[in-house]
Amino acid sequence: MELQGKVIYAAEKRTGESARGTWAAQDFVIETHDSFPRKMVFSVFGEDRLQRFNIQVGQEVNVSFDIDAREYNGRWFNSIRAFDVRQIVANTAPAAGDMPPFAEPAPAAAPADPFAQPASGDSTDDLPF
C-alpha cells in the first residue's frame, strides 16, 4: 500500500540488542493533503533503511508500507512498517510569467496517399483498371 503526505513528526530513534545483533527503529507521522487530512504513524526498521530514507520533518514523501496485526494478552495491535520512502521533489515547471512567447507549431507532414502509384515507372500489376 502507499500513502503520500507531509512528515509532521519524527520520534526518537530506538535501538536495542537481540539474538541477531543490534537493531534500530524509528516512528514517523505523515499527514495527507485530502480535504479531510488523515494522519498515519509508520515505523522504519533497520539502521540501513533509516540512513537510506533520511526522513526529515517537513518533507513531502510517498510511503510504501505493509500492515500487519498481532495478538498480545488477548488484545490485537496493528503494525505499519515502511519498506520504501521516497521524497517527492517539488514541481520545477516555470511559472506563467516565465513562459516563452507563443511559437507557431511546425507544419504537419502531409498524410501519405493510400492510392499513390509506386515511384518506379514499371506498372506490372494485373489489375484491370
Backbone as JSON, one array per atom type, in Angstrom:
{
  "sequence": "MELQGKVIYAAEKRTGESARGTWAAQDFVIETHDSFPRKMVFSVFGEDRLQRFNIQVGQEVNVSFDIDAREYNGRWFNSIRAFDVRQIVANTAPAAGDMPPFAEPAPAAAPADPFAQPASGDSTDDLPF",
  "N": [[0.84, -1.17, 0.0], [0.3, 2.35, -0.42], [0.91, 5.73, 0.62], [0.7, 9.23, 0.43], [2.11, 12.21, 1.71], [2.89, 14.83, 4.1], [5.66, 14.87, 6.27], [5.14, 15.19, 9.63], [6.04, 14.67, 12.15], [8.74, 13.22, 13.91], [9.77, 10.6, 15.8], [11.99, 9.78, 18.54], [14.86, 7.83, 17.78], [14.91, 4.33, 18.33], [16.92, 1.85, 19.8], [18.38, -1.4, 20.22], [19.36, -4.65, 21.56], [19.4, -7.89, 20.2], [19.08, -11.45, 19.68], [20.14, -11.67, 17.17], [21.79, -9.5, 16.92], [22.46, -5.93, 17.03], [19.72, -3.62, 16.73], [17.7, -1.09, 15.13], [15.08, 1.3, 15.14], [12.56, 3.63, 14.1], [9.83, 5.87, 14.51], [7.49, 7.67, 12.5], [5.26, 10.34, 11.59], [2.91, 11.05, 9.12], [0.94, 13.44, 7.3], [-1.88, 13.63, 5.25], [-2.95, 15.38, 2.25], [-5.64, 15.62, 1.78], [-9.12, 16.7, 1.5], [-10.18, 16.26, 3.97], [-7.82, 15.95, 6.03], [-5.76, 13.12, 6.8], [-3.92, 11.34, 9.28], [-1.05, 9.27, 9.7], [0.86, 6.98, 11.48], [3.98, 5.46, 11.03], [6.49, 2.91, 10.99], [10.01, 2.63, 10.6], [12.26, 0.15, 10.19], [15.48, -0.83, 10.94], [18.82, 0.17, 10.71], [20.15, 0.65, 8.29], [18.06, 1.25, 6.48], [16.98, 3.53, 7.72], [19.07, 5.36, 7.36], [19.23, 5.36, 4.54], [16.66, 6.27, 3.71], [16.52, 8.74, 5.03], [14.64, 10.52, 6.42], [13.04, 13.57, 7.05], [11.44, 16.02, 9.13], [8.85, 17.91, 7.69], [9.26, 17.23, 5.06], [7.87, 16.23, 1.89], [6.59, 13.14, 1.19], [6.32, 9.85, -0.27], [5.05, 7.01, 0.97], [5.6, 3.6, 1.02], [4.15, 0.77, 2.33], [3.59, -2.0, 4.61], [0.89, -3.58, 6.29], [0.32, -5.16, 9.34], [-0.98, -7.33, 11.87], [-0.95, -8.25, 15.31], [-1.42, -10.4, 18.13], [-1.57, -9.86, 21.62], [-1.78, -10.83, 24.85], [-4.58, -11.23, 24.61], [-5.4, -8.95, 23.26], [-5.42, -7.07, 20.21], [-3.02, -5.63, 18.01], [-2.06, -3.23, 15.6], [0.49, -2.99, 13.13], [2.35, -0.84, 11.23], [4.61, -0.89, 8.84], [7.13, 0.64, 7.07], [8.52, -0.05, 3.89], [9.61, 1.3, 1.83], [10.46, 4.64, 1.27], [10.01, 7.52, -0.42], [11.19, 10.68, -1.3], [9.27, 13.42, -2.39], [9.83, 15.46, -5.04], [9.6, 18.93, -5.53], [7.52, 20.47, -8.04], [9.12, 21.58, -10.92], [8.29, 23.2, -12.97], [8.14, 26.11, -15.07], [6.89, 29.28, -13.96], [3.8, 31.01, -14.87], [4.42, 33.58, -15.83], [6.98, 33.19, -16.69], [6.94, 31.83, -19.04], [7.9, 31.01, -22.38], [7.54, 33.16, -25.3], [4.67, 32.81, -27.49], [4.91, 30.34, -29.91], [4.78, 29.42, -33.33], [3.39, 26.32, -34.29], [5.16, 23.6, -35.78], [4.7, 22.86, -39.24], [2.5, 20.25, -40.12], [3.32, 17.08, -41.48], [2.33, 16.08, -44.74], [-0.3, 13.73, -45.11], [0.24, 10.35, -46.11], [-0.64, 9.26, -49.38], [-2.96, 6.82, -49.86], [-3.6, 5.72, -52.31], [-1.59, 6.15, -54.07], [0.68, 5.55, -56.79], [3.51, 3.35, -57.22], [6.86, 4.73, -57.18], [8.53, 3.95, -59.23], [8.53, 3.56, -62.79], [7.54, 1.2, -63.69], [4.74, -0.58, -64.12], [3.5, -3.28, -63.46], [1.34, -4.6, -62.5], [-1.55, -6.75, -62.3], [-4.06, -5.69, -62.31], [-7.33, -4.79, -63.5], [-7.85, -2.09, -63.92]],
  "CA": [[0.0, 0.0, 0.0], [1.06, 3.6, -0.47], [0.25, 6.94, 1.1], [1.52, 10.41, 0.2], [1.81, 13.29, 2.63], [3.98, 15.62, 4.66], [6.13, 14.36, 7.56], [4.87, 16.21, 10.64], [6.65, 14.29, 13.42], [9.73, 12.13, 13.92], [10.06, 10.2, 17.17], [13.39, 9.43, 18.8], [15.26, 6.51, 17.29], [15.05, 3.31, 19.36], [17.91, 0.82, 19.48], [18.43, -2.48, 21.19], [20.12, -5.86, 21.25], [18.63, -9.13, 20.07], [19.94, -12.6, 19.41], [20.77, -11.44, 15.86], [22.67, -8.33, 16.99], [21.8, -4.66, 17.34], [18.66, -3.2, 15.83], [17.27, 0.31, 15.26], [13.76, 1.59, 14.58], [12.09, 4.98, 14.35], [8.46, 6.12, 14.08], [7.23, 8.95, 11.86], [3.84, 10.62, 11.32], [2.65, 11.89, 7.94], [-0.42, 13.96, 7.16], [-2.25, 13.72, 3.84], [-3.45, 16.69, 1.8], [-7.03, 15.45, 1.38], [-10.0, 17.74, 2.04], [-10.19, 15.92, 5.38], [-6.49, 15.33, 6.18], [-5.59, 11.97, 7.67], [-2.58, 11.15, 9.79], [-0.67, 7.88, 9.85], [2.18, 6.72, 12.05], [4.6, 4.29, 10.45], [7.81, 2.6, 11.54], [11.09, 2.21, 9.72], [13.07, -0.77, 10.98], [16.8, -1.09, 10.38], [19.69, 1.34, 10.6], [20.43, 0.91, 6.88], [16.89, 1.93, 5.88], [16.88, 4.88, 8.3], [20.05, 6.2, 6.69], [18.9, 5.47, 3.11], [15.46, 7.11, 3.53], [16.86, 10.07, 5.54], [13.35, 11.22, 6.54], [13.11, 14.79, 7.84], [10.17, 16.69, 9.34], [8.58, 18.92, 6.67], [9.4, 16.66, 3.71], [6.76, 15.57, 1.21], [7.06, 11.8, 0.91], [5.42, 8.79, -0.67], [5.44, 5.89, 1.82], [5.11, 2.27, 0.67], [4.16, 0.1, 3.63], [2.82, -3.21, 4.87], [0.13, -3.57, 7.53], [0.23, -6.47, 9.96], [-1.58, -7.28, 13.2], [-0.51, -9.33, 16.19], [-2.19, -10.51, 19.37], [-0.79, -9.9, 22.85], [-2.65, -10.88, 26.03], [-5.99, -11.11, 24.25], [-5.66, -7.71, 22.53], [-4.78, -7.03, 18.9], [-2.31, -4.4, 17.71], [-1.63, -3.06, 14.22], [1.85, -2.55, 12.88], [2.51, -0.29, 9.88], [6.05, -0.85, 8.64], [7.51, 1.15, 5.74], [9.62, -0.72, 3.22], [10.2, 2.26, 0.91], [10.03, 6.02, 1.46], [10.62, 8.36, -1.46], [10.91, 12.11, -1.19], [8.62, 13.99, -3.56], [10.5, 16.69, -5.44], [8.66, 19.96, -5.95], [7.4, 20.66, -9.48], [10.05, 22.6, -11.38], [7.76, 23.85, -14.18], [8.23, 27.56, -14.94], [5.64, 29.99, -13.64], [3.12, 31.52, -16.07], [5.14, 34.75, -16.33], [8.26, 32.77, -17.22], [6.74, 31.02, -20.24], [8.42, 31.66, -23.59], [6.46, 33.69, -26.15], [3.97, 31.83, -28.3], [5.61, 29.98, -31.14], [3.95, 28.71, -34.28], [3.77, 24.91, -34.37], [5.74, 23.16, -37.05], [3.65, 22.33, -40.11], [2.38, 18.79, -40.1], [3.65, 16.43, -42.75], [1.14, 15.67, -45.49], [-0.53, 12.3, -44.96], [0.57, 9.54, -47.29], [-1.79, 8.94, -50.22], [-3.04, 5.37, -49.92], [-3.84, 5.29, -53.7], [-0.47, 6.57, -54.91], [1.39, 4.5, -57.52], [4.93, 3.3, -56.88], [7.68, 5.75, -57.86], [9.14, 3.43, -60.46], [7.62, 3.62, -63.92], [7.12, -0.16, -64.02], [3.42, -0.89, -63.6], [3.25, -4.63, -63.94], [0.26, -5.31, -61.75], [-2.53, -7.36, -63.2], [-5.39, -5.15, -62.04], [-7.97, -4.39, -64.74], [-8.04, -0.63, -64.06]],
  "C": [[0.89, 1.24, 0.0], [0.22, 4.74, 0.06], [1.22, 8.1, 0.91], [1.12, 11.49, 1.18], [3.08, 13.98, 3.1], [4.36, 15.04, 6.01], [5.94, 15.47, 8.59], [5.5, 15.89, 11.98], [7.63, 13.15, 13.21], [10.05, 11.83, 15.37], [11.56, 9.94, 17.32], [13.67, 8.02, 18.28], [15.43, 5.57, 18.49], [16.09, 2.3, 18.89], [17.88, -0.24, 20.56], [19.28, -3.63, 20.72], [19.16, -7.02, 21.18], [19.6, -10.27, 19.84], [20.69, -12.44, 18.1], [21.72, -10.25, 15.86], [21.88, -7.08, 17.33], [20.74, -4.34, 16.3], [18.33, -1.73, 16.1], [15.92, 0.46, 14.58], [13.38, 3.02, 14.94], [10.69, 5.13, 13.79], [8.35, 7.53, 13.51], [5.73, 9.1, 11.67], [3.77, 11.49, 10.07], [1.19, 12.31, 7.95], [-0.71, 14.14, 5.69], [-2.76, 15.12, 3.53], [-4.88, 16.58, 1.28], [-7.87, 16.59, 1.94], [-10.24, 17.51, 3.53], [-8.88, 15.2, 5.66], [-6.5, 14.17, 7.17], [-4.14, 11.91, 8.1], [-2.32, 9.66, 9.92], [0.72, 7.83, 10.47], [2.72, 5.45, 11.42], [6.0, 4.14, 11.03], [8.77, 2.24, 10.42], [12.03, 1.39, 10.59], [14.38, -1.04, 10.26], [17.6, 0.18, 10.19], [19.99, 1.67, 9.14], [19.29, 1.64, 6.2], [16.75, 3.35, 6.43], [17.87, 5.83, 7.61], [19.7, 6.41, 5.22], [17.71, 6.4, 2.89], [15.71, 8.54, 3.98], [15.62, 10.97, 5.66], [13.51, 12.4, 7.49], [11.7, 15.39, 7.99], [10.03, 17.8, 8.31], [8.69, 18.4, 5.25], [8.07, 16.13, 3.21], [7.28, 14.21, 0.79], [5.93, 10.91, 0.41], [5.9, 7.54, 0.07], [4.78, 4.61, 1.29], [5.24, 1.44, 1.93], [3.33, -1.18, 3.61], [2.1, -3.04, 6.2], [0.05, -5.0, 8.05], [-0.39, -6.28, 11.34], [-1.06, -8.45, 14.01], [-1.31, -9.26, 17.49], [-1.23, -10.58, 20.54], [-1.76, -9.8, 24.02], [-4.11, -10.62, 25.69], [-6.36, -9.82, 23.53], [-4.87, -7.73, 21.23], [-4.19, -5.64, 18.66], [-1.89, -4.39, 16.25], [-0.18, -2.6, 14.17], [1.93, -2.08, 11.44], [4.0, -0.06, 9.68], [6.36, -0.44, 7.2], [8.65, 0.33, 5.17], [10.25, 0.16, 2.16], [9.61, 3.63, 1.2], [10.77, 6.85, 0.43], [10.2, 9.81, -1.27], [10.29, 12.59, -2.49], [9.25, 15.33, -3.84], [9.46, 17.67, -5.93], [8.68, 20.1, -7.46], [8.3, 21.81, -9.91], [9.58, 23.27, -12.67], [7.84, 25.36, -14.0], [6.86, 28.16, -14.65], [5.06, 30.58, -14.92], [3.85, 32.71, -16.66], [6.46, 34.38, -16.98], [8.14, 31.97, -18.51], [7.32, 31.75, -21.45], [7.26, 32.19, -24.43], [5.88, 32.6, -27.04], [4.74, 31.59, -29.58], [4.65, 29.2, -32.03], [4.36, 27.23, -34.29], [4.32, 24.58, -35.74], [4.63, 22.6, -37.93], [3.68, 20.81, -40.1], [2.72, 18.23, -41.47], [2.35, 15.99, -43.43], [0.93, 14.17, -45.32], [-0.22, 11.56, -46.25], [-0.7, 9.21, -48.04], [-1.88, 7.43, -50.36], [-3.23, 4.85, -51.35], [-2.7, 5.65, -54.63], [0.19, 5.35, -55.54], [2.84, 4.47, -57.08], [5.71, 4.3, -57.7], [8.29, 5.22, -59.14], [8.09, 3.43, -61.59], [7.07, 2.25, -64.3], [5.8, -0.43, -63.35], [3.03, -2.24, -64.13], [2.19, -5.37, -63.14], [-0.78, -5.83, -62.71], [-3.94, -6.88, -62.87], [-6.02, -4.63, -63.31], [-8.14, -2.88, -64.88], [-6.8, 0.12, -63.78]]
}
